[in-house]
Amino acid sequence: MKDNPDKIETDALAALEQVSDEGSLRAWYAAHLAKKSPLLMLLGDLGKLPKERRAEVGKRANEVKTALETAHAARQVELQAADLERVLEQERVDISLPGRRVPLGRLHPATQTLHEITAIWRDMGFQVYRSRDVETDARNFELLNMPAYHPARDQWDTFYTTTPGVLLRTHTSPGQIHVMRERAPDPIRVILPGMCYRYEQISARSEIQFNQVEGLAVGRNITFADLKGTLNAFARRMFGEDVQTRFRAAHFPFTEPSAEMDIECFVCGGAGCAVCKSTGWLEILGSGMVHPTVLRNGGYDPQFHSGFAFGMGPERLTMLKHRIEDIRYFWANDLRFLEQF
Ligand SMILES: [Zn+2]
């Protein structure tokens, strides 16, 4: 039996049918084609066979060896293909899932309003003049007609540096002194946007830092009518062609006369609501004719030169526009707020 190559082949091929993975294929190879397998034993022991059978059995055994090796190789390819199929099935990626969205940044709501304001004044021929955040007491107060004893200083407490007389500006107005001294006696038409600082209790209505946009026009024969006309033109561009405005007398140390400008409440149309505190009007800016002392400090002769100035807060305008009730949202860095703009 042991020397029957046909029987060896039949058994081996039958066993190969049962092989289902690489492990059992290796075991099959050890059993049927390795050194101690019946076939190789047979080939090794050919010399022990009777002489007349030796050639025939030898030839047949070698044929069987080739056949088994071929069958083994074929089975190996089959198993690898099946394995690949299984891996592809198990590790399939669902390409129909939506991709991961790249988070896009955007401009801060106050910056968006600032850009809107800047664009309007640019169209009206005003240049942007950048001025420093850190100022001297002289430029922030004294040269703007607020000497050390002036009671108005109480409204503008700020942060002081360790260098005496150097502070964080409380308004953009010191920029007026910078630009006037730089350009005098030429005419000026600029806006001065930037961050301002106040040493204040933080509340829904006041923050320790906020943006301001100051405007300044200096030249000959500039009158209060120019101030009103220019600010009305701004209001129409900012809030719509039909906006109603009014000027109320006010007081600022650096302008004379001074006025605050209101627009008709766009929430209630003037009827009175919570946003306008039942007055029907919303204050949007402060303004006035540049005080002669300030003109003189800037290098202009008030006998020949005059000018107007105004200041508004982008945060306040943003709050009015979007009915935001708490100014603290602006610097709280809360994405739930910021993502709405
Ligand atoms: Zn209202």
Coordinates of C-alpha atoms and ligand atoms in Angstrom, one line a residue:
M1 CA 0.0 0.0 0.0
K2 CA 2.7 2.4 1.1
D3 CA 4.4 2.1 -2.3
N4 CA 1.3 2.9 -4.3
P5 CA 1.7 6.4 -5.7
D6 CA -1.9 6.5 -7.0
K7 CA -3.3 5.9 -3.5
I8 CA -0.9 8.6 -2.1
E9 CA -2.2 11.0 -4.6
T10 CA -5.9 10.3 -4.0
D11 CA -5.5 10.6 -0.2
A12 CA -3.5 13.8 -0.5
L13 CA -5.9 15.5 -2.9
A14 CA -8.8 14.5 -0.7
A15 CA -7.1 16.0 2.3
L16 CA -6.4 19.2 0.3
E17 CA -10.1 19.6 -0.3
Q18 CA -10.6 20.0 3.5
V19 CA -7.9 22.7 3.9
S20 CA -9.6 26.0 4.7
D21 CA -6.8 28.3 5.9
E22 CA -3.1 28.9 5.7
G23 CA -2.5 27.1 8.9
S24 CA -4.1 23.8 7.8
L25 CA -2.4 24.3 4.4
R26 CA 1.0 24.3 6.1
A27 CA 0.0 21.2 8.0
W28 CA -1.1 19.5 4.8
Y29 CA 2.2 20.3 3.2
A30 CA 4.1 18.8 6.1
A31 CA 1.9 15.7 5.9
H32 CA 2.1 15.1 2.1
L33 CA 5.1 16.8 0.6
A34 CA 7.7 17.2 3.4
K35 CA 10.6 14.8 4.2
K36 CA 8.7 12.3 6.3
S37 CA 5.6 12.2 4.0
P38 CA 4.7 8.8 2.4
L39 CA 5.5 10.2 -1.0
L40 CA 9.0 11.3 -0.2
M41 CA 9.6 8.2 1.9
L42 CA 8.6 6.2 -1.2
L43 CA 11.0 8.2 -3.4
G44 CA 13.8 7.8 -0.9
D45 CA 13.2 4.0 -0.7
L46 CA 13.0 3.3 -4.4
G47 CA 16.2 1.3 -4.1
K48 CA 14.5 -1.2 -1.8
L49 CA 11.9 -2.1 -4.4
P50 CA 12.3 -5.0 -6.7
K51 CA 14.3 -4.0 -9.7
E52 CA 11.5 -4.5 -12.3
R53 CA 9.1 -2.2 -10.5
R54 CA 11.7 0.6 -9.6
A55 CA 11.4 2.6 -12.9
E56 CA 7.6 2.5 -13.1
V57 CA 7.0 3.4 -9.5
G58 CA 9.7 6.1 -9.6
K59 CA 8.2 7.7 -12.7
R60 CA 4.7 7.6 -11.2
A61 CA 5.8 9.0 -7.8
N62 CA 7.5 11.9 -9.5
E63 CA 4.4 12.6 -11.5
V64 CA 2.4 12.6 -8.3
K65 CA 4.9 14.9 -6.6
T66 CA 4.5 17.5 -9.4
A67 CA 0.7 17.1 -9.3
L68 CA 0.6 17.6 -5.5
E69 CA 2.9 20.6 -5.7
T70 CA 0.7 22.2 -8.4
A71 CA -2.4 21.5 -6.4
H72 CA -0.8 23.0 -3.3
A73 CA 0.2 26.2 -5.2
A74 CA -3.3 26.5 -6.7
R75 CA -4.9 26.1 -3.2
Q76 CA -2.6 28.7 -1.8
V77 CA -3.6 31.2 -4.4
E78 CA -7.3 30.4 -3.7
L79 CA -6.9 30.9 0.0
Q80 CA -5.0 34.2 -0.4
A81 CA -7.8 35.5 -2.7
A82 CA -10.4 34.4 -0.2
D83 CA -8.5 36.1 2.6
L84 CA -8.2 39.4 0.6
E85 CA -11.9 39.2 -0.1
R86 CA -12.7 38.9 3.6
V87 CA -10.4 41.8 4.6
L88 CA -11.9 44.0 1.9
E89 CA -15.3 43.2 3.2
Q90 CA -14.5 43.7 6.9
E91 CA -12.5 46.9 6.5
R92 CA -14.7 48.5 3.9
V93 CA -14.7 52.3 4.1
D94 CA -18.1 53.9 3.6
I95 CA -17.3 56.6 1.1
S96 CA -20.8 57.9 1.1
L97 CA -20.3 59.5 4.5
P98 CA -19.8 63.3 4.4
G99 CA -16.2 64.5 4.9
R100 CA -15.0 66.4 7.9
R101 CA -15.8 70.1 7.5
V102 CA -12.8 72.5 7.8
P103 CA -13.8 75.1 10.4
L104 CA -13.7 78.5 8.7
G105 CA -12.8 81.6 10.7
R106 CA -14.7 84.8 10.3
L107 CA -14.4 88.4 11.4
H108 CA -15.5 89.5 14.9
P109 CA -18.9 91.2 14.8
A110 CA -17.4 94.5 16.1
T111 CA -14.7 94.3 13.3
Q112 CA -17.5 93.7 10.7
T113 CA -19.2 96.9 11.9
L114 CA -15.9 98.7 12.0
H115 CA -15.3 97.7 8.3
E116 CA -18.8 98.9 7.4
I117 CA -18.2 102.3 9.1
T118 CA -14.8 102.6 7.5
A119 CA -16.2 101.9 4.1
I120 CA -18.8 104.6 4.4
W121 CA -16.3 107.3 5.6
R122 CA -13.9 106.2 2.9
D123 CA -16.6 106.8 0.2
M124 CA -17.1 110.2 1.8
G125 CA -13.4 111.1 1.4
F126 CA -12.1 110.4 4.9
Q127 CA -8.7 108.8 5.3
V128 CA -8.0 106.3 8.0
Y129 CA -5.4 107.6 10.5
R130 CA -3.9 105.0 12.8
S131 CA -3.0 106.2 16.3
R132 CA -1.3 104.5 19.2
D133 CA -3.1 102.7 22.0
V134 CA -0.6 103.8 24.6
E135 CA -0.7 107.6 25.2
T136 CA 0.7 110.4 27.3
D137 CA -1.5 112.1 29.8
A138 CA -0.9 115.3 27.9
R139 CA -2.4 114.0 24.6
N140 CA -5.2 111.9 26.2
F141 CA -6.4 114.8 28.5
E142 CA -4.5 118.0 28.7
L143 CA -4.1 119.0 25.0
L144 CA -7.8 118.0 24.6
N145 CA -8.8 120.8 27.0
M146 CA -8.9 118.6 30.1
P147 CA -6.3 119.9 32.5
A148 CA -5.5 117.8 35.6
Y149 CA -8.2 119.5 37.7
H150 CA -10.9 119.1 35.1
P151 CA -14.0 117.3 36.5
A152 CA -14.6 115.5 33.2
R153 CA -11.5 113.4 33.9
D154 CA -13.6 111.5 36.4
Q155 CA -15.6 109.9 33.6
W156 CA -12.4 108.6 32.0
D157 CA -10.5 106.7 34.6
T158 CA -8.0 104.4 32.8
F159 CA -5.1 102.0 33.2
Y160 CA -1.7 103.7 34.0
T161 CA 1.6 102.3 33.1
T162 CA 4.5 102.2 35.6
T163 CA 6.0 105.2 33.6
P164 CA 4.4 108.4 35.1
G165 CA 2.2 110.2 32.7
V166 CA 1.8 107.2 30.3
L167 CA -1.5 105.5 30.1
L168 CA -3.9 103.5 27.9
R169 CA -6.0 105.9 25.9
T170 CA -9.6 106.3 27.1
H171 CA -10.8 107.5 23.7
T172 CA -9.4 107.8 20.2
S173 CA -9.3 111.6 20.5
P174 CA -5.6 111.9 21.2
G175 CA -5.2 110.9 17.6
Q176 CA -6.7 114.3 16.8
I177 CA -3.6 116.0 18.3
H178 CA -1.3 113.6 16.4
V179 CA -2.9 114.1 13.0
M180 CA -3.3 117.9 13.5
R181 CA 0.4 118.4 14.5
E182 CA 1.4 116.3 11.5
R183 CA -0.7 118.1 8.9
A184 CA -1.1 121.7 10.1
P185 CA -1.9 124.0 8.5
D186 CA -3.3 121.8 5.7
P187 CA -6.9 120.7 5.8
I188 CA -7.7 117.3 7.4
R189 CA -10.4 114.8 6.8
V190 CA -9.7 111.6 8.7
I191 CA -11.3 108.9 10.8
L192 CA -9.4 107.4 13.7
P193 CA -10.5 103.9 14.5
G194 CA -9.0 101.9 17.4
M195 CA -9.3 100.3 20.8
C196 CA -9.9 102.3 23.9
Y197 CA -9.6 101.4 27.6
R198 CA -11.4 102.4 30.7
Y199 CA -10.9 101.4 34.3
E200 CA -14.5 100.5 35.0
Q201 CA -16.7 98.0 36.6
I202 CA -17.6 95.5 33.9
S203 CA -21.3 95.3 33.4
A204 CA -23.9 94.6 30.6
R205 CA -23.3 98.2 29.5
S206 CA -19.6 98.9 30.1
E207 CA -16.4 97.1 29.3
I208 CA -12.8 97.9 30.1
Q209 CA -11.9 97.8 26.4
F210 CA -13.9 98.7 23.3
N211 CA -13.5 100.1 19.8
Q212 CA -14.1 103.7 18.9
V213 CA -14.2 105.5 15.6
E214 CA -13.4 109.1 15.8
G215 CA -13.8 111.5 12.9
L216 CA -12.1 114.8 12.3
A217 CA -12.4 117.5 9.7
V218 CA -10.4 120.7 9.9
G219 CA -10.1 123.5 7.4
R220 CA -11.4 126.9 6.5
N221 CA -15.1 127.8 6.8
I222 CA -16.2 124.5 8.3
T223 CA -19.5 125.1 10.1
F224 CA -22.0 123.3 12.3
A225 CA -24.1 122.9 9.1
D226 CA -21.3 120.8 7.6
L227 CA -21.2 118.7 10.8
K228 CA -24.9 118.0 10.6
G229 CA -25.0 117.4 6.9
T230 CA -22.0 115.0 7.0
L231 CA -23.3 113.0 10.0
N232 CA -26.8 112.8 8.4
A233 CA -25.2 111.5 5.2
F234 CA -23.4 108.9 7.3
A235 CA -26.6 107.9 9.1
R236 CA -28.4 107.4 5.8
R237 CA -25.7 105.2 4.4
M238 CA -25.4 103.2 7.7
F239 CA -29.0 102.8 8.6
G240 CA -31.0 103.4 5.4
E241 CA -32.2 106.3 3.3
D242 CA -35.3 107.0 5.3
V243 CA -33.6 107.2 8.7
Q244 CA -34.7 110.1 11.0
T245 CA -32.1 111.8 13.0
R246 CA -32.0 114.4 15.7
F247 CA -29.2 116.4 17.5
R248 CA -29.3 117.0 21.2
A249 CA -27.1 119.5 23.0
A250 CA -24.3 117.8 24.9
H251 CA -21.1 118.7 26.6
F252 CA -17.6 117.5 25.8
P253 CA -14.5 119.4 26.9
F254 CA -12.9 119.2 23.5
T255 CA -15.8 120.5 21.4
E256 CA -17.9 123.6 21.5
P257 CA -20.8 123.5 20.8
S258 CA -21.3 119.8 21.3
A259 CA -24.1 117.5 20.3
E260 CA -25.2 113.9 20.5
M261 CA -26.9 112.4 17.6
D262 CA -29.8 110.0 17.8
I263 CA -31.6 108.0 15.1
E264 CA -35.2 107.1 15.2
C265 CA -35.5 103.6 16.9
F266 CA -35.5 101.1 14.1
V267 CA -37.0 98.5 16.4
C268 CA -40.3 100.3 17.1
G269 CA -40.1 103.0 14.5
G270 CA -40.2 105.7 17.1
A271 CA -43.3 104.4 19.0
G272 CA -41.2 103.5 22.1
C273 CA -39.9 100.1 23.1
A274 CA -37.5 98.4 25.5
V275 CA -34.5 98.9 23.2
C276 CA -35.0 102.7 23.0
K277 CA -36.2 102.8 26.7
S278 CA -39.6 104.1 25.4
T279 CA -38.0 107.3 24.0
G280 CA -38.3 106.3 20.3
W281 CA -34.7 107.4 19.8
L282 CA -31.3 105.6 19.9
E283 CA -28.1 107.5 20.6
I284 CA -25.4 106.6 18.0
L285 CA -22.6 109.2 18.4
G286 CA -21.2 112.3 20.1
S287 CA -20.0 115.2 18.1
G288 CA -19.2 118.9 18.0
M289 CA -17.1 121.8 16.6
V290 CA -13.5 121.4 17.6
H291 CA -12.8 123.6 20.6
P292 CA -10.5 126.6 19.8
T293 CA -8.0 125.4 22.5
V294 CA -7.8 122.0 20.8
L295 CA -7.3 123.6 17.4
R296 CA -4.5 125.7 18.8
N297 CA -2.9 122.7 20.5
G298 CA -2.9 121.0 17.2
G299 CA -1.2 123.9 15.4
Y300 CA -4.1 125.6 13.8
D301 CA -5.2 129.2 14.3
P302 CA -8.9 129.2 15.4
Q303 CA -9.2 132.6 13.8
F304 CA -8.8 131.1 10.3
H305 CA -9.5 127.5 10.9
S306 CA -12.4 125.5 12.2
G307 CA -13.4 121.9 12.3
F308 CA -15.8 119.3 13.6
A309 CA -15.2 116.0 15.3
F310 CA -17.4 113.0 16.2
G311 CA -17.0 109.7 17.8
M312 CA -19.0 106.4 17.7
G313 CA -18.6 102.9 19.1
P314 CA -18.7 99.9 16.7
E315 CA -19.8 97.6 19.6
R316 CA -22.7 99.9 20.5
L317 CA -23.8 100.1 16.8
T318 CA -23.5 96.3 16.5
M319 CA -25.6 95.9 19.7
L320 CA -28.3 98.2 18.3
K321 CA -28.2 96.5 14.9
H322 CA -28.4 92.9 16.2
R323 CA -30.3 93.8 19.5
I324 CA -27.5 92.4 21.6
E325 CA -28.3 93.2 25.2
D326 CA -24.9 92.6 26.9
I327 CA -21.6 94.2 25.8
R328 CA -19.7 91.5 27.7
Y329 CA -20.4 89.0 24.8
F330 CA -17.9 90.8 22.6
W331 CA -14.8 89.8 24.5
A332 CA -16.1 86.7 26.3
N333 CA -14.8 84.6 23.4
D334 CA -17.9 82.4 23.4
L335 CA -18.2 80.6 20.0
R336 CA -22.0 80.3 20.5
F337 CA -22.1 84.1 20.3
L338 CA -19.4 84.6 17.7
E339 CA -20.7 82.0 15.2
Q340 CA -24.0 83.9 14.8
F341 CA -22.2 86.6 12.8
Ligands
ZN1 ZN -37.8 101.6 20.2

